[in-house]
Amino acid sequence: MPRGPAAADPATRLLGLDAAVAWRRGVRGAVVFTNGVFDVLHRGHVALLIAARNEGEALVVGLNSDASVRRIKGPERPLNQERDRAYVLGALACVDAVVLFDEDTPAGLIAALQPDVLVKGADYAPDEIVGADVVTARGGRVVRVPLERGFSTTGLIARLKGGAA
């Protein structure tokens, strides 16, 4: 059976801030931004990423660094290191670029990238979405995507530990 072209190395989709800003300038059409920890990738994550990508021509994912995750989620997280999480995200066809950020929020990254569309899960109230002001001030859109019920990393970890989800 013939094989198609080899997939690009997912590690090449992990960009530093300067490279991401240059990449963003080169994209024709709407650049979509979303962010998260993406510690144990599950169906809910993938559904959100696909929905985000469908909002524009290119999707960049802001990924919390390991230090940022520990501050937000506690000392036992992340389960997967930042380079591994970025590699898995970069392997998804819907993700065009991944950028690590060390802060607790992606505010600085959003300000630098100036995306046209900002996507978050509908579990965030409109006034809780970091960077919404930056995006809407430029005439961009903020989109809240309904969550896939029953999928969360915290719930998955609890089930693996034998606790209630």
mmCIF file of C-alpha atoms in Angstrom:
data_model
loop_
_atom_site.group_PDB
_atom_site.id
_atom_site.type_symbol
_atom_site.label_atom_id
_atom_site.label_comp_id
_atom_site.label_asym_id
_atom_site.label_seq_id
_atom_site.Cartn_x
_atom_site.Cartn_y
_atom_site.Cartn_z
ATOM 1 C CA MET A 1 0.000 0.000 0.000
ATOM 2 C CA PRO A 2 1.535 3.380 -0.962
ATOM 3 C CA ARG A 3 2.278 5.819 1.800
ATOM 4 C CA GLY A 4 1.559 9.533 1.653
ATOM 5 C CA PRO A 5 4.087 12.240 2.398
ATOM 6 C CA ALA A 6 5.734 12.071 5.778
ATOM 7 C CA ALA A 7 4.174 14.292 8.415
ATOM 8 C CA ALA A 8 6.184 17.277 9.545
ATOM 9 C CA ASP A 9 7.955 16.892 12.873
ATOM 10 C CA PRO A 10 5.454 18.206 15.474
ATOM 11 C CA ALA A 11 8.351 19.763 17.401
ATOM 12 C CA THR A 12 8.726 22.321 14.585
ATOM 13 C CA ARG A 13 5.350 23.823 15.503
ATOM 14 C CA LEU A 14 6.670 24.919 18.914
ATOM 15 C CA LEU A 15 7.740 28.532 18.417
ATOM 16 C CA GLY A 16 9.433 31.068 20.645
ATOM 17 C CA LEU A 17 7.705 34.423 21.033
ATOM 18 C CA ASP A 18 9.722 36.245 18.346
ATOM 19 C CA ALA A 19 9.251 33.421 15.846
ATOM 20 C CA ALA A 20 5.523 33.282 16.664
ATOM 21 C CA VAL A 21 5.110 37.018 16.072
ATOM 22 C CA ALA A 22 6.926 36.680 12.725
ATOM 23 C CA TRP A 23 4.797 33.633 11.843
ATOM 24 C CA ARG A 24 1.623 35.520 12.724
ATOM 25 C CA ARG A 25 2.579 38.411 10.409
ATOM 26 C CA GLY A 26 2.928 35.929 7.554
ATOM 27 C CA VAL A 27 -0.500 34.340 7.936
ATOM 28 C CA ARG A 28 -3.049 35.434 5.363
ATOM 29 C CA GLY A 29 -6.473 35.473 6.935
ATOM 30 C CA ALA A 30 -7.726 35.269 10.487
ATOM 31 C CA VAL A 31 -5.393 34.002 13.186
ATOM 32 C CA VAL A 32 -7.179 32.214 16.022
ATOM 33 C CA PHE A 33 -5.729 31.930 19.531
ATOM 34 C CA THR A 34 -6.636 29.630 22.370
ATOM 35 C CA ASN A 35 -4.674 28.525 25.397
ATOM 36 C CA GLY A 36 -4.508 26.014 28.171
ATOM 37 C CA VAL A 37 -2.521 23.409 30.049
ATOM 38 C CA PHE A 38 -3.424 20.407 27.835
ATOM 39 C CA ASP A 39 -1.788 18.091 30.350
ATOM 40 C CA VAL A 40 -3.568 14.854 29.436
ATOM 41 C CA LEU A 41 -5.054 15.447 26.010
ATOM 42 C CA HIS A 42 -8.620 14.149 25.749
ATOM 43 C CA ARG A 43 -11.672 14.391 23.502
ATOM 44 C CA GLY A 44 -12.822 17.644 25.115
ATOM 45 C CA HIS A 45 -9.502 19.304 24.299
ATOM 46 C CA VAL A 46 -9.517 18.070 20.714
ATOM 47 C CA ALA A 47 -13.117 19.212 20.166
ATOM 48 C CA LEU A 48 -12.234 22.685 21.452
ATOM 49 C CA LEU A 49 -9.127 22.864 19.241
ATOM 50 C CA ILE A 50 -11.055 21.797 16.145
ATOM 51 C CA ALA A 51 -13.801 24.335 16.869
ATOM 52 C CA ALA A 52 -11.152 27.030 17.379
ATOM 53 C CA ARG A 53 -9.403 26.207 14.102
ATOM 54 C CA ASN A 54 -12.729 26.418 12.279
ATOM 55 C CA GLU A 55 -12.958 30.083 13.300
ATOM 56 C CA GLY A 56 -10.069 31.181 11.058
ATOM 57 C CA GLU A 57 -7.206 30.303 8.752
ATOM 58 C CA ALA A 58 -4.601 29.408 11.383
ATOM 59 C CA LEU A 59 -4.638 28.335 15.026
ATOM 60 C CA VAL A 60 -1.958 29.203 17.549
ATOM 61 C CA VAL A 61 -2.151 27.565 20.967
ATOM 62 C CA GLY A 62 -0.693 29.264 24.021
ATOM 63 C CA LEU A 63 0.591 26.523 26.310
ATOM 64 C CA ASN A 64 1.235 27.066 30.010
ATOM 65 C CA SER A 65 4.833 26.239 30.930
ATOM 66 C CA ASP A 66 5.496 23.625 33.605
ATOM 67 C CA ALA A 67 6.199 26.348 36.188
ATOM 68 C CA SER A 68 2.952 28.117 35.325
ATOM 69 C CA VAL A 69 0.984 24.854 35.628
ATOM 70 C CA ARG A 70 2.480 24.144 39.071
ATOM 71 C CA ARG A 71 1.448 27.598 40.297
ATOM 72 C CA ILE A 72 -2.097 27.194 38.950
ATOM 73 C CA LYS A 73 -2.807 23.469 39.455
ATOM 74 C CA GLY A 74 -0.495 22.547 42.323
ATOM 75 C CA PRO A 75 2.798 20.692 42.816
ATOM 76 C CA GLU A 76 1.617 17.367 41.354
ATOM 77 C CA ARG A 77 0.924 18.878 37.952
ATOM 78 C CA PRO A 78 1.676 18.821 35.152
ATOM 79 C CA LEU A 79 1.811 15.093 34.560
ATOM 80 C CA ASN A 80 3.460 15.638 31.167
ATOM 81 C CA GLN A 81 6.314 18.083 30.655
ATOM 82 C CA GLU A 82 5.838 21.189 28.525
ATOM 83 C CA ARG A 83 7.895 19.931 25.562
ATOM 84 C CA ASP A 84 5.886 16.704 25.485
ATOM 85 C CA ARG A 85 2.576 18.562 25.726
ATOM 86 C CA ALA A 86 3.698 20.900 22.924
ATOM 87 C CA TYR A 87 4.757 17.937 20.777
ATOM 88 C CA VAL A 88 1.362 16.254 21.117
ATOM 89 C CA LEU A 89 -0.468 19.501 20.303
ATOM 90 C CA GLY A 90 1.838 20.101 17.335
ATOM 91 C CA ALA A 91 0.936 16.690 15.935
ATOM 92 C CA LEU A 92 -2.718 17.687 15.580
ATOM 93 C CA ALA A 93 -3.722 18.773 12.081
ATOM 94 C CA CYS A 94 -5.842 21.622 13.473
ATOM 95 C CA VAL A 95 -2.899 23.242 15.311
ATOM 96 C CA ASP A 96 -0.571 25.460 13.288
ATOM 97 C CA ALA A 97 1.678 26.769 16.062
ATOM 98 C CA VAL A 98 2.286 26.313 19.797
ATOM 99 C CA VAL A 99 3.848 28.958 22.026
ATOM 100 C CA LEU A 100 4.831 28.406 25.661
ATOM 101 C CA PHE A 101 4.142 31.112 28.217
ATOM 102 C CA ASP A 102 5.447 31.204 31.776
ATOM 103 C CA GLU A 103 2.973 33.680 33.242
ATOM 104 C CA ASP A 104 -0.231 32.616 34.976
ATOM 105 C CA THR A 105 -2.310 34.087 32.137
ATOM 106 C CA PRO A 106 -1.656 34.496 28.407
ATOM 107 C CA ALA A 107 -2.289 38.272 28.486
ATOM 108 C CA GLY A 108 1.228 39.179 27.317
ATOM 109 C CA LEU A 109 1.219 36.533 24.610
ATOM 110 C CA ILE A 110 -2.156 37.702 23.287
ATOM 111 C CA ALA A 111 -0.936 41.316 23.265
ATOM 112 C CA ALA A 112 2.170 40.301 21.300
ATOM 113 C CA LEU A 113 0.383 38.054 18.785
ATOM 114 C CA GLN A 114 -2.696 40.247 18.245
ATOM 115 C CA PRO A 115 -4.981 37.398 17.133
ATOM 116 C CA ASP A 116 -8.143 38.100 15.158
ATOM 117 C CA VAL A 117 -10.201 35.550 17.098
ATOM 118 C CA LEU A 118 -9.875 34.427 20.717
ATOM 119 C CA VAL A 119 -11.480 31.103 21.632
ATOM 120 C CA LYS A 120 -12.160 29.736 25.111
ATOM 121 C CA GLY A 121 -14.448 27.107 26.556
ATOM 122 C CA ALA A 122 -17.960 28.212 27.469
ATOM 123 C CA ASP A 123 -17.140 27.492 31.113
ATOM 124 C CA TYR A 124 -15.504 30.936 31.087
ATOM 125 C CA ALA A 125 -17.858 33.893 31.491
ATOM 126 C CA PRO A 126 -17.266 36.602 28.868
ATOM 127 C CA ASP A 127 -15.789 38.960 31.473
ATOM 128 C CA GLU A 128 -13.353 36.242 32.649
ATOM 129 C CA ILE A 129 -11.664 35.710 29.281
ATOM 130 C CA VAL A 130 -8.128 37.064 29.491
ATOM 131 C CA GLY A 131 -7.192 39.073 26.403
ATOM 132 C CA ALA A 132 -10.749 39.645 25.203
ATOM 133 C CA ASP A 133 -10.258 43.399 25.536
ATOM 134 C CA VAL A 134 -7.139 43.304 23.341
ATOM 135 C CA VAL A 135 -8.848 41.280 20.616
ATOM 136 C CA THR A 136 -12.113 43.234 20.549
ATOM 137 C CA ALA A 137 -10.277 46.593 20.608
ATOM 138 C CA ARG A 138 -8.838 45.660 17.192
ATOM 139 C CA GLY A 139 -12.235 44.604 15.852
ATOM 140 C CA GLY A 140 -11.653 40.908 16.531
ATOM 141 C CA ARG A 141 -14.033 38.339 17.934
ATOM 142 C CA VAL A 142 -14.212 36.319 21.133
ATOM 143 C CA VAL A 143 -15.841 32.906 20.763
ATOM 144 C CA ARG A 144 -16.962 30.687 23.641
ATOM 145 C CA VAL A 145 -17.141 27.020 22.623
ATOM 146 C CA PRO A 146 -19.529 24.637 24.422
ATOM 147 C CA LEU A 147 -17.619 21.971 26.344
ATOM 148 C CA GLU A 148 -17.872 18.256 25.671
ATOM 149 C CA ARG A 149 -19.662 16.930 28.737
ATOM 150 C CA GLY A 150 -17.825 14.426 30.894
ATOM 151 C CA PHE A 151 -14.301 15.303 29.791
ATOM 152 C CA SER A 152 -11.816 17.007 32.093
ATOM 153 C CA THR A 153 -8.227 16.312 32.990
ATOM 154 C CA THR A 154 -8.955 16.794 36.695
ATOM 155 C CA GLY A 155 -11.792 14.250 36.507
ATOM 156 C CA LEU A 156 -9.634 11.812 34.568
ATOM 157 C CA ILE A 157 -6.827 12.064 37.136
ATOM 158 C CA ALA A 158 -9.320 11.525 39.973
ATOM 159 C CA ARG A 159 -10.657 8.385 38.257
ATOM 160 C CA LEU A 160 -7.129 7.068 37.722
ATOM 161 C CA LYS A 161 -6.382 7.588 41.405
ATOM 162 C CA GLY A 162 -9.572 5.725 42.294
ATOM 163 C CA GLY A 163 -11.484 8.769 43.454
ATOM 164 C CA ALA A 164 -14.794 10.162 42.307
ATOM 165 C CA ALA A 165 -14.822 12.263 39.156
#
